[in-house]
Coordinates of C-alpha atoms in Angstrom, one line a residue:
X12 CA 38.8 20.9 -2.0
X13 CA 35.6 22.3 -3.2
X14 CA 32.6 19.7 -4.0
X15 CA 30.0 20.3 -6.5
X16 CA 26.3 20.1 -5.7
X17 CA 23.9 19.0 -7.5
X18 CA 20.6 20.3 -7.7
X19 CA 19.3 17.0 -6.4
X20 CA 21.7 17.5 -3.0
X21 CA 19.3 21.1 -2.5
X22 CA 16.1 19.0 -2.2
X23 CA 15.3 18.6 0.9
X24 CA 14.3 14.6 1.5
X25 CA 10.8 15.0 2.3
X26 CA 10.2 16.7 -1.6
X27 CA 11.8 14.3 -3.2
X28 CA 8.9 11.9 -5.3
X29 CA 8.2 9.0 -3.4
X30 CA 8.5 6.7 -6.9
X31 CA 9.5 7.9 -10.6
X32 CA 6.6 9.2 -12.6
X33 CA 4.8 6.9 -15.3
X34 CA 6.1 7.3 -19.1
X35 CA 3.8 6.1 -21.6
X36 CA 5.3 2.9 -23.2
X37 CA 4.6 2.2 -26.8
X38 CA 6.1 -1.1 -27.5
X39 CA 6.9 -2.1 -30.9
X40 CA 5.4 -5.1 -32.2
X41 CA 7.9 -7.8 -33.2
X42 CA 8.6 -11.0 -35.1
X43 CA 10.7 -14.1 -34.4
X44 CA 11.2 -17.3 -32.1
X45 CA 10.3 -15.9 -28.2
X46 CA 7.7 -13.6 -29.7
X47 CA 5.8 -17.1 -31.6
X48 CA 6.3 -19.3 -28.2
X49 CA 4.5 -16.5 -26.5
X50 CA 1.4 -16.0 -28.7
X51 CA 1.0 -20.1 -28.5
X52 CA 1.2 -19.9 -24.7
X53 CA -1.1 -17.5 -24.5
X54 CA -3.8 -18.7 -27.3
X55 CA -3.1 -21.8 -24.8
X56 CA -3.5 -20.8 -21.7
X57 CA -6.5 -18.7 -22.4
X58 CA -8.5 -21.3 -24.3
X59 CA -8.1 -23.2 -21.5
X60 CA -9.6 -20.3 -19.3
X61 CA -12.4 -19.4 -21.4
X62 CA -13.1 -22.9 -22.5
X63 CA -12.9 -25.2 -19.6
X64 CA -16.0 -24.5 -17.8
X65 CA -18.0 -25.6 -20.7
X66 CA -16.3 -29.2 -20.3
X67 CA -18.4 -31.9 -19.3
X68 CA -17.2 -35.1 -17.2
X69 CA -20.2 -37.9 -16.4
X70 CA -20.1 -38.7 -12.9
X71 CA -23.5 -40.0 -12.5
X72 CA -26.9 -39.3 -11.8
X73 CA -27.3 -36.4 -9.6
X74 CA -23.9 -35.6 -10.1
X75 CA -22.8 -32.5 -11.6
X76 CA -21.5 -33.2 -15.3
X77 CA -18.9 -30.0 -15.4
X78 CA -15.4 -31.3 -15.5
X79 CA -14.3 -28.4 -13.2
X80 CA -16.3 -27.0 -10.9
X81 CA -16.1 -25.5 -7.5
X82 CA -19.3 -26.2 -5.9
X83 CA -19.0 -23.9 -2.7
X84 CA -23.0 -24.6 -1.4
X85 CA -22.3 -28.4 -1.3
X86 CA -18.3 -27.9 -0.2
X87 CA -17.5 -29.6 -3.5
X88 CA -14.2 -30.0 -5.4
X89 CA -15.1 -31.7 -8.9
X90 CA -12.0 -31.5 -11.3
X91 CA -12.5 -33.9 -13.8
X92 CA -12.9 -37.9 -12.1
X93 CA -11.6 -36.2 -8.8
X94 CA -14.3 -35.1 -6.6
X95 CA -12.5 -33.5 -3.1
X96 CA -13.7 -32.9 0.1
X97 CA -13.5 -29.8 2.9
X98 CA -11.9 -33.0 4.4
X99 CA -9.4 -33.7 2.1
X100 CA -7.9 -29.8 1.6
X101 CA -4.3 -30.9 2.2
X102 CA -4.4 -31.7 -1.6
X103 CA -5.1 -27.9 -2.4
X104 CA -2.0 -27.8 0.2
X105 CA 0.5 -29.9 -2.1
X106 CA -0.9 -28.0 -4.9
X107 CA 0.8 -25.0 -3.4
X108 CA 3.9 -26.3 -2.6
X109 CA 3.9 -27.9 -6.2
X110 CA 3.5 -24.5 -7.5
X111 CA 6.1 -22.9 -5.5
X112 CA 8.6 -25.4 -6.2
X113 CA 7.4 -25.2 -10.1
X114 CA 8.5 -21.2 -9.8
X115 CA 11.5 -21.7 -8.2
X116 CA 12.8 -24.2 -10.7
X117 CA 12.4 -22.2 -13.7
X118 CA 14.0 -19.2 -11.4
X119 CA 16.7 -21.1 -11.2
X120 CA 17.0 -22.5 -15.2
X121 CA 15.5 -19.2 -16.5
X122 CA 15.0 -16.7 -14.4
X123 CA 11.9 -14.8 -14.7
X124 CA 10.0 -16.9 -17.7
X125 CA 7.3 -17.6 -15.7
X126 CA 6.4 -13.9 -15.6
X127 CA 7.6 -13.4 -19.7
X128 CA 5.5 -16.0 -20.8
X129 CA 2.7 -17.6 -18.1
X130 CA 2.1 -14.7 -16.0
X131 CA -1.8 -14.0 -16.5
X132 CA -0.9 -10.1 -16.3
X133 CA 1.6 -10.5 -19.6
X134 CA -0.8 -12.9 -20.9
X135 CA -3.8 -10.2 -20.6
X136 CA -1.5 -7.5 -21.5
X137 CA -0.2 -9.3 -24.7
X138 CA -3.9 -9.0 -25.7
X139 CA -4.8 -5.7 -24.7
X140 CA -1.4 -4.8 -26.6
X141 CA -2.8 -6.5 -29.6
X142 CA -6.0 -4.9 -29.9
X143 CA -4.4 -1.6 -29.8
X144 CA -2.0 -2.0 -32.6
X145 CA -4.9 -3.8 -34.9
X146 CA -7.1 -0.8 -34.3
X147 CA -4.4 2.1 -33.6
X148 CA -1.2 0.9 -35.9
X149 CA 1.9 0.1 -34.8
X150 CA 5.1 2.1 -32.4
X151 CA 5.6 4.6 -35.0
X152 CA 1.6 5.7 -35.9
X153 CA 0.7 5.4 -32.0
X154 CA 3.6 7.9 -30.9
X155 CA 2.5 10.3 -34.0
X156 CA -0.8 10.0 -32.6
X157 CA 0.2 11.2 -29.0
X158 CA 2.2 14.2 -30.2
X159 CA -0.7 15.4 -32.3
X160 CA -4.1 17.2 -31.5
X161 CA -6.9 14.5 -30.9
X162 CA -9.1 14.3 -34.3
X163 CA -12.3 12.8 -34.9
X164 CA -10.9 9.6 -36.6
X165 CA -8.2 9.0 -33.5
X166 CA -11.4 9.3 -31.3
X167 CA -13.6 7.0 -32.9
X168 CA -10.4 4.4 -33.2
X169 CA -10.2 4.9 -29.4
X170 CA -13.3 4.0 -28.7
X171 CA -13.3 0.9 -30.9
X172 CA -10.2 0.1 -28.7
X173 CA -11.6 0.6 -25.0
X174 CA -15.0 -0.9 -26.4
X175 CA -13.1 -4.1 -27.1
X176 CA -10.9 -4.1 -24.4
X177 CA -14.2 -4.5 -22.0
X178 CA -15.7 -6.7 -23.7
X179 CA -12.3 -8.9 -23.4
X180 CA -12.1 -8.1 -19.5
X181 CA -15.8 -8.6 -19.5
X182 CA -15.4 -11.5 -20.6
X183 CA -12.5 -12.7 -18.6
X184 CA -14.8 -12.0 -15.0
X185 CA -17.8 -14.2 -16.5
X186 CA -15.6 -17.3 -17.2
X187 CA -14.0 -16.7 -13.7
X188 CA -17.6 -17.0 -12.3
X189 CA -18.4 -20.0 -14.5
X190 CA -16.5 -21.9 -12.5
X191 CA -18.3 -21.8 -9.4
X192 CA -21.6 -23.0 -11.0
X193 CA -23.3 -25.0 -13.7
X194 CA -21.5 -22.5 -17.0
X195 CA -24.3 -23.6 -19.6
X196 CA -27.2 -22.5 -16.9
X197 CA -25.3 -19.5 -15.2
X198 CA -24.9 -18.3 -18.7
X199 CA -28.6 -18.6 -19.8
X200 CA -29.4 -17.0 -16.0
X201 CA -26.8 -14.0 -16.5
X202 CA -28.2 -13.5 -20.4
X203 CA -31.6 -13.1 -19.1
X204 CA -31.0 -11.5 -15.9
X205 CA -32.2 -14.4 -13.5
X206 CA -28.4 -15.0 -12.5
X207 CA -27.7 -14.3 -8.7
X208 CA -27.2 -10.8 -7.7
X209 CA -23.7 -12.2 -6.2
X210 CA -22.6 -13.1 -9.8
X211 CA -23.2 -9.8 -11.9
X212 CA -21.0 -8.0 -8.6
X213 CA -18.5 -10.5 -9.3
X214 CA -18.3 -10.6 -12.9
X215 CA -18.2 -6.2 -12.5
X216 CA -15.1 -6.6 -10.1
X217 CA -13.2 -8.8 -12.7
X218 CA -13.9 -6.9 -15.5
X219 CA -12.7 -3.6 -13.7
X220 CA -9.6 -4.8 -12.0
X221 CA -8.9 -6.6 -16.1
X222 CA -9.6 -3.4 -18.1
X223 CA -7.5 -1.5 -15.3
X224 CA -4.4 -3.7 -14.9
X225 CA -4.0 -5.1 -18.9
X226 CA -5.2 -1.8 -20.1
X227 CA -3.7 0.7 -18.1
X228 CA -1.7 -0.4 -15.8
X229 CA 0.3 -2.7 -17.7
X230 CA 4.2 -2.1 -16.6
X231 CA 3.3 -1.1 -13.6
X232 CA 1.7 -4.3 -12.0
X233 CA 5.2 -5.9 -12.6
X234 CA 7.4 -3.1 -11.3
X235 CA 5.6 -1.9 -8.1
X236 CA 3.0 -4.3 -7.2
X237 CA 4.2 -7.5 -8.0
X238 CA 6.4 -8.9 -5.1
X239 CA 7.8 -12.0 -7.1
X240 CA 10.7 -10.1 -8.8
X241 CA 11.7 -8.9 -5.5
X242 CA 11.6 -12.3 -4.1
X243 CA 13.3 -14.0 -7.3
X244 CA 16.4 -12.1 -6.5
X245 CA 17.1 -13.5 -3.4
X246 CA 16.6 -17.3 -5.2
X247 CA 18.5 -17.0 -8.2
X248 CA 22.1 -17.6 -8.5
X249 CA 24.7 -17.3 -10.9
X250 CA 24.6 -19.5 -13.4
X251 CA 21.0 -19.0 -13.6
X252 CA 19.8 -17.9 -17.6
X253 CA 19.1 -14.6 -17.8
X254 CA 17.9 -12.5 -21.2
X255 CA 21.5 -10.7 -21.0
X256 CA 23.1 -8.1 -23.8
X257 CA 26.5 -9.4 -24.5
X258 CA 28.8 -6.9 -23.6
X259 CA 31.6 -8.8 -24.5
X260 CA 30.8 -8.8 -27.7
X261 CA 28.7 -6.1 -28.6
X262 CA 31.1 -3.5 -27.1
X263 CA 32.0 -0.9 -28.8
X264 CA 28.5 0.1 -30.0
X265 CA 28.3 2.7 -32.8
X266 CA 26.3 2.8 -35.9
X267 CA 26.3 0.7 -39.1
X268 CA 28.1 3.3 -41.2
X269 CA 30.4 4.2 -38.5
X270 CA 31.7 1.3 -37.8
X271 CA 33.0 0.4 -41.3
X272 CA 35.1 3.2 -41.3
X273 CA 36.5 2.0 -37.9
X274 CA 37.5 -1.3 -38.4
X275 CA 38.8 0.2 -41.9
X276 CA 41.4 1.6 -39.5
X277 CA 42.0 -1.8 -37.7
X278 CA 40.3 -0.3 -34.5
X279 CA 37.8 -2.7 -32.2
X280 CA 34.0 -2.3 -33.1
X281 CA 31.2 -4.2 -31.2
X282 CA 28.4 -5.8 -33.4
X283 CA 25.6 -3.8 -31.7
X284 CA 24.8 -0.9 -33.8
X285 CA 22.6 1.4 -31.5
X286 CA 20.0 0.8 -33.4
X287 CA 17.3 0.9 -30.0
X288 CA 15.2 -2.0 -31.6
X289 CA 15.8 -3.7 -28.3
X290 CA 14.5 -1.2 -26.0
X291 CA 11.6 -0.4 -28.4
X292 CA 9.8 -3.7 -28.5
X293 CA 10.5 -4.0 -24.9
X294 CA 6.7 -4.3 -22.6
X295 CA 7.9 -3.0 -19.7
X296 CA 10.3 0.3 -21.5
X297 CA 13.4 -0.6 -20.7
X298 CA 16.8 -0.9 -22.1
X299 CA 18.4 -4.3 -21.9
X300 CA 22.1 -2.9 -22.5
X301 CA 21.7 -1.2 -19.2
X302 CA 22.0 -4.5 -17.4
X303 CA 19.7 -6.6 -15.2
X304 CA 16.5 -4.4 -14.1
X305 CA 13.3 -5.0 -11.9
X306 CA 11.3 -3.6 -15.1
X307 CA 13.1 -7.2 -16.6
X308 CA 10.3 -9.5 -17.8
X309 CA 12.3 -11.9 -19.5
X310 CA 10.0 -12.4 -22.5
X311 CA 12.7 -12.4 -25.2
X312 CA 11.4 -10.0 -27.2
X313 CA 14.7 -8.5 -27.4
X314 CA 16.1 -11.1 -28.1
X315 CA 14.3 -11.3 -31.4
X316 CA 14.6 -8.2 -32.3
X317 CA 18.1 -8.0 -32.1
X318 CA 18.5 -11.1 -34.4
X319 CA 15.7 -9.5 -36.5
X320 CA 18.7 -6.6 -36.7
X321 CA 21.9 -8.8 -36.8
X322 CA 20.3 -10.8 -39.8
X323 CA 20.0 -7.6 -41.7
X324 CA 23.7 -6.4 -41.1
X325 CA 24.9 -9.5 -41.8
X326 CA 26.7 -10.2 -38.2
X327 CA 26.2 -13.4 -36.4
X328 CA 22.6 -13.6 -34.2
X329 CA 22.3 -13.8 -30.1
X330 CA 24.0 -10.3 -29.3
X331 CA 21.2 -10.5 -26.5
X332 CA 20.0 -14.4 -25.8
X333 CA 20.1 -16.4 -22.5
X334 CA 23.0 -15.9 -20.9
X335 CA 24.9 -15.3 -17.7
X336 CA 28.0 -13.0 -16.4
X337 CA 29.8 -16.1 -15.9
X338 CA 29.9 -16.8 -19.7
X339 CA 30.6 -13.7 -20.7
X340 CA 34.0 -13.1 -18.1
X341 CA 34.9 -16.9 -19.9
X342 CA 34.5 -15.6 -23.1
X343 CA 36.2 -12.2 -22.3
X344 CA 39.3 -14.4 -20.7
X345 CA 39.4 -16.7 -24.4
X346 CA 37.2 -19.8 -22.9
X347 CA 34.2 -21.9 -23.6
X348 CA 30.8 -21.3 -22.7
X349 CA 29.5 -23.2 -19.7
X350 CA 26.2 -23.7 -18.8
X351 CA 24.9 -25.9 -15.4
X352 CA 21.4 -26.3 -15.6
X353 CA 21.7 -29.7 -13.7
X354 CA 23.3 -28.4 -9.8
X355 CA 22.2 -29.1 -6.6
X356 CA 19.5 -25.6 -6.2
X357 CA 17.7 -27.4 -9.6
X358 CA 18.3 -31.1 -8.3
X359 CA 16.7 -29.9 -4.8
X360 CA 14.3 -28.2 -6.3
X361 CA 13.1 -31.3 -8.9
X362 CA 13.6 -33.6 -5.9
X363 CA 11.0 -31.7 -4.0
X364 CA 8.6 -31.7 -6.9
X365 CA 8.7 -35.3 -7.2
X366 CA 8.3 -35.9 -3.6
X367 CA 5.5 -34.1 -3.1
X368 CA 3.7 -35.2 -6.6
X369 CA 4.4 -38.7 -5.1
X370 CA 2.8 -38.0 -2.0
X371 CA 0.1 -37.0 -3.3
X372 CA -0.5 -39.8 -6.2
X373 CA -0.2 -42.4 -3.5
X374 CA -2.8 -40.5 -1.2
X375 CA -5.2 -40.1 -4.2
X376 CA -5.2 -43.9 -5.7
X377 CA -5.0 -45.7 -2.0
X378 CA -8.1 -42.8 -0.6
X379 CA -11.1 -44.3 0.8
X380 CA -14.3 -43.3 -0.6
X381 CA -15.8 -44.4 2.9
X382 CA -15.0 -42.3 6.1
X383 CA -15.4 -42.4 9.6
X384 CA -14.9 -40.2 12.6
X385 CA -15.4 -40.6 16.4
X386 CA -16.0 -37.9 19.5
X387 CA -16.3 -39.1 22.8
X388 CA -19.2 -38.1 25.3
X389 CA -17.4 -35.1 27.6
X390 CA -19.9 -34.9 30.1
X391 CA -20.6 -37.2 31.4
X392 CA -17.9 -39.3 30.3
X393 CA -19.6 -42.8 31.7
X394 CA -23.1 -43.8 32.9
X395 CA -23.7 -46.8 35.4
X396 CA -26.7 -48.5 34.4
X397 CA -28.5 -50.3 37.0
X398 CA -27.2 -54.1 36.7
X399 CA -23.7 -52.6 36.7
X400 CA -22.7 -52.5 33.7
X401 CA -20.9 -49.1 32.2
X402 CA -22.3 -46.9 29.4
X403 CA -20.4 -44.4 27.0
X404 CA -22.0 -42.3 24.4
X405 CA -20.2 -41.3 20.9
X406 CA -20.7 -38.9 18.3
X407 CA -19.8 -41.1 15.1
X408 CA -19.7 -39.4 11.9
X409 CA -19.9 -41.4 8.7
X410 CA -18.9 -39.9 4.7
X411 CA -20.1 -41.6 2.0
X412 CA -18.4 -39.9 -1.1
X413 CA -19.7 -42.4 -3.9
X414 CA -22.7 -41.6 -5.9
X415 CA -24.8 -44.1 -4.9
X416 CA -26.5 -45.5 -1.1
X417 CA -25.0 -48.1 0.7
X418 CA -25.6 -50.4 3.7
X419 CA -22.8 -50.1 5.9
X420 CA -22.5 -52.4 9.3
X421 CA -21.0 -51.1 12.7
X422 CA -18.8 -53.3 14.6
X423 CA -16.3 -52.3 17.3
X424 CA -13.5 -54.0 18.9
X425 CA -12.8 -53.2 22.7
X426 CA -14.0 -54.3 26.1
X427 CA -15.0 -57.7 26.5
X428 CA -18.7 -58.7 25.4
X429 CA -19.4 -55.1 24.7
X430 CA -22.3 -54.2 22.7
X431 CA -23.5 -51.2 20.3
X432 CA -26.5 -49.3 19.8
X433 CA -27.3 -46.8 17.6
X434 CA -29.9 -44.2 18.7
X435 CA -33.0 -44.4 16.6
X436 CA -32.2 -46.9 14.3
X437 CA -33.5 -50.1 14.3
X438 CA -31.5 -53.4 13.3
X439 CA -32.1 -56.6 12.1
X440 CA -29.1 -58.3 14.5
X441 CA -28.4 -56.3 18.3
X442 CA -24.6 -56.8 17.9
X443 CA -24.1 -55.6 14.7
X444 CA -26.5 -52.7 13.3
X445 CA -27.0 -51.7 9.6
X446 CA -27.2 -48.6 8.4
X447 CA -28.3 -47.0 4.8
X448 CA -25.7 -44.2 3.7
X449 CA -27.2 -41.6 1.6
X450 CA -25.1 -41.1 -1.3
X451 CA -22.3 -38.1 -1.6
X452 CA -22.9 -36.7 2.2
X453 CA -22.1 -36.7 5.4
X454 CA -24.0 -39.1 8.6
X455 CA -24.2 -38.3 12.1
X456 CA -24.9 -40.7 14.3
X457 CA -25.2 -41.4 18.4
X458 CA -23.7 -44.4 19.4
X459 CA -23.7 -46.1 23.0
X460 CA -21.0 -48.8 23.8
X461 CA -22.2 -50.7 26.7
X462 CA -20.0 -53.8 28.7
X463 CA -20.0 -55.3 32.2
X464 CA -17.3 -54.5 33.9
X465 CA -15.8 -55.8 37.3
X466 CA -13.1 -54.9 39.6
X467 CA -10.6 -55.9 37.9
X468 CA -11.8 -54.1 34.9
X469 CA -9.0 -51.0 33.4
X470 CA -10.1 -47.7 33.9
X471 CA -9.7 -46.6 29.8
X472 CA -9.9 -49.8 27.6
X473 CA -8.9 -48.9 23.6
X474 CA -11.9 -49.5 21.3
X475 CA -12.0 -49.3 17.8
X476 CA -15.0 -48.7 15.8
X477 CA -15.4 -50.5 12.2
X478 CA -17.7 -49.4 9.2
X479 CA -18.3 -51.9 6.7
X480 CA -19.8 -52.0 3.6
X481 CA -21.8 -54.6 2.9
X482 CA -21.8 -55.0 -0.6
X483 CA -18.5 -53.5 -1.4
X484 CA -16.7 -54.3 1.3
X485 CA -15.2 -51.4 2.0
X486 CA -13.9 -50.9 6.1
X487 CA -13.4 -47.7 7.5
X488 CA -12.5 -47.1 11.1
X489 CA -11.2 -45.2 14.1
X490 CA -10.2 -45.5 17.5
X491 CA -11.3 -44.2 20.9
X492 CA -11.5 -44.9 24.8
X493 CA -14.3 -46.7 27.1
X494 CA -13.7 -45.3 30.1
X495 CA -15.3 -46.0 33.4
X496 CA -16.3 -43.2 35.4

């Protein structure tokens, strides 16, 4: 039996393209219910980008006043009446695990929303998109544009465009830097060129990699260089929510004019009416009848165009909505709809997020604004003074993370009538020294434990040391050895 061969079956596999080449997408602009919900989430979510650094929280004197601030030169978390410590970075740990869990939650209740509607790179690109039909027109003026010789006027619009598009992206790498100093100085330093040299590179880098990705890049981040639609796959299920076309319903598809002659002659017609509007407001290009897709967003824009469509024809709205396959074989077999947004993947998946948001609300309200860490001697381990008794050194380390000084006492709790000393401080009582915290840092101290010892004395005796504050009363401690040597 002869086979045919298709030219694609002569190329040999090393000249076949390594990915399909870029089409130009011109998406249509679009009214309706997904297309409002994303404009507020991204008015939202930017204004809180932009805005934020210029917040101000009073913690103090000496204290920055920026509600959020990453003060990398004092290894400084402030975000609002939190401050954090390097100390304290599994809370930047739960933070991640919160966020995963977060993602794979609304994977598994809506599939890719997070991406249709949070994403920075739609959010961004929503914008960019924006500016260019305000300055260049809608679908329709932009394609007659492309197909046509480049005039003046086009030119000048262009410019317009890519002039605001950097001043959008340059804007978006100055917030970004705002955030890692004082905004209302950096901003007077970057305005009259006394910033740090660091800054301006940074602020370049963000304004590049912007303009680049929401300008031209667009589509393509979320098809080849994003790895979370690849790894959303594997998490979803099937009853997850999906922006679906409804086969089962919009199946035959033909247009408006044909189809009245059809069911004239009693044969089935489907309610969609080839009209393209879906595929035309789509950001990424694609064609939601086709099925699921990696180019798949999940914005809903579709959605509301197609209603936009059905409303006009008269036929009932959702031909594409939130849906799953399972819902459309029920419907196809005469059933109900079922959803199951409550199932053991989302109960797991909630579970986790309250765990871990637990976890980390107990940890923050029962934290310790005092601090105390110990390292033994290692060489040597144990000195024998001359009337016998046995010496150990420590390395003690005290935090004070208020914003104020303190008198702290030492104690310790260990080998019978042992005493402490602290090097180069000098205290009003010998068994119990007092020492002055500086506010909002760290205190290192050498410590020497001394106690008699005889032969019945252990060779490692527990001893725990004790911070307290005097006037709060405040106790701190850790544990250690005494050894003999």
């Amino acid at each position: 039996m002869n086979k045919t061969v298709s030219q694609d079956d002569l190329l040999i596999e090393g000249d076949r393209p390594l990915y399909v080449a870029h089409k130009r997408v011109y998406p249509q602009s679009v009214r309706g219910t997904f297309r409002t919900i994303k404009w507020r989430l991204m008015v939202v979510c930017l204004g809180i980008y932009y805005l934020l650094p210029f917040v101000r929280w009073h913690r103090g004197l000496g204290a920055p006043d920026q509600a959020v601030l990453l003060d990398l030169p004092n290894r400084r978390f402030y975000f609002f009446f939190i401050e954090l410590w390097p100390q304290e970075l599994y809370y930047f740990t739960g933070l991640l695990v919160l966020a995963a869990m977060a993602l794979f939650l609304m994977n598994a209740l809506g599939g890719r929303i997070w991406c249709g509607y949070l994403c920075p790179q739609t959010a961004w690109t929503d914008l960019f998109y924006a500016v260019e039909r305000w300055v260049e027109g809608d679908r329709r003026e932009r394609l007659r544009a492309a197909a046509r010789p480049t005039t003046m006027g086009r030119a000048a619009k262009r410019v317009l465009k890519h002039a605001i598009w950097l001043m959008i992206a340059w804007w978006t790498g100055g917030a970004w830097v705002l955030y890692f100093a004082d905004a209302q100085t950096l901003v007077r330093d970057l305005a009259t060129f006394q910033a740090p040299a660091i800054g301006y590179i940074w602020i370049g880098i963000l304004t590049a990699s912007t303009y680049l990705l929401a300008g031209y890049m667009r589509e393509q981040v979320c098809v080849y260089m994003c790895p979370w639609p690849r790894i959303q796959a594997a998490l979803t299920d099937e009853w997850a929510l999906n922006v679906t076309y409804k086969y089962d319903r919009g199946e035959q598809r033909c247009s408006l004019k044909k189809s009245f002659d059809l069911r004239a002659r009693g044969e089935r017609v489907g309610d969609c009416i080839d009209c393209n509007q879906c595929a035309a407001v789509c950001p990424t290009g694609i064609d939601i009848r086709n099925g699921a897709q990696l180019g798949c967003i999940q914005c809903g824009l579709c959605i509301d165009a197609c209603d936009a469509v059905m409303k006009k024809v008269e036929r009932k709205t959702r031909l594409i909505g939130y849906d799953n396959d399972i819902n459309i074989r029920r419907r196809m077999d005469g059933k109900s709809e079922l959803f199951k947004p409550v199932r053991p993947r989302t109960i797991v998946y909630a579970s986790l997020i309250a765990v871990v948001c637990a976890v980390m609300l107990h940890a923050l309200l029962s934290r310790t604004l005092l601090d105390l860490s110990v390292l033994h001697d290692r060489n040597p381990v144990a000195v024998k003074l001359s009337d016998g008794s046995i010496r150990n050194g420590y390395t003690v380390r005290l935090l004070n993370k208020r914003g104020f000084d303190r008198v702290v006492a030492i104690d310790i709790d260990g080998p019978p009538e042992a005493s402490v000393h602290v090097v180069g401080v000098d205290s009003v009582t010998v068994d119990r020294p007092m020492i002055v915290l500086a506010r909002d840092t760290t205190t290192e101290l050498r410590v020497l434990v001394t106690a008699p010892v005889d032969d019945k004395s252990e060779r490692s005796v527990p001893v725990r040391f004790r911070v307290t504050d005097i006037g709060l009363g405040e106790v701190a401690s850790a544990t250690d050895h005494f050894v003999l040597p």
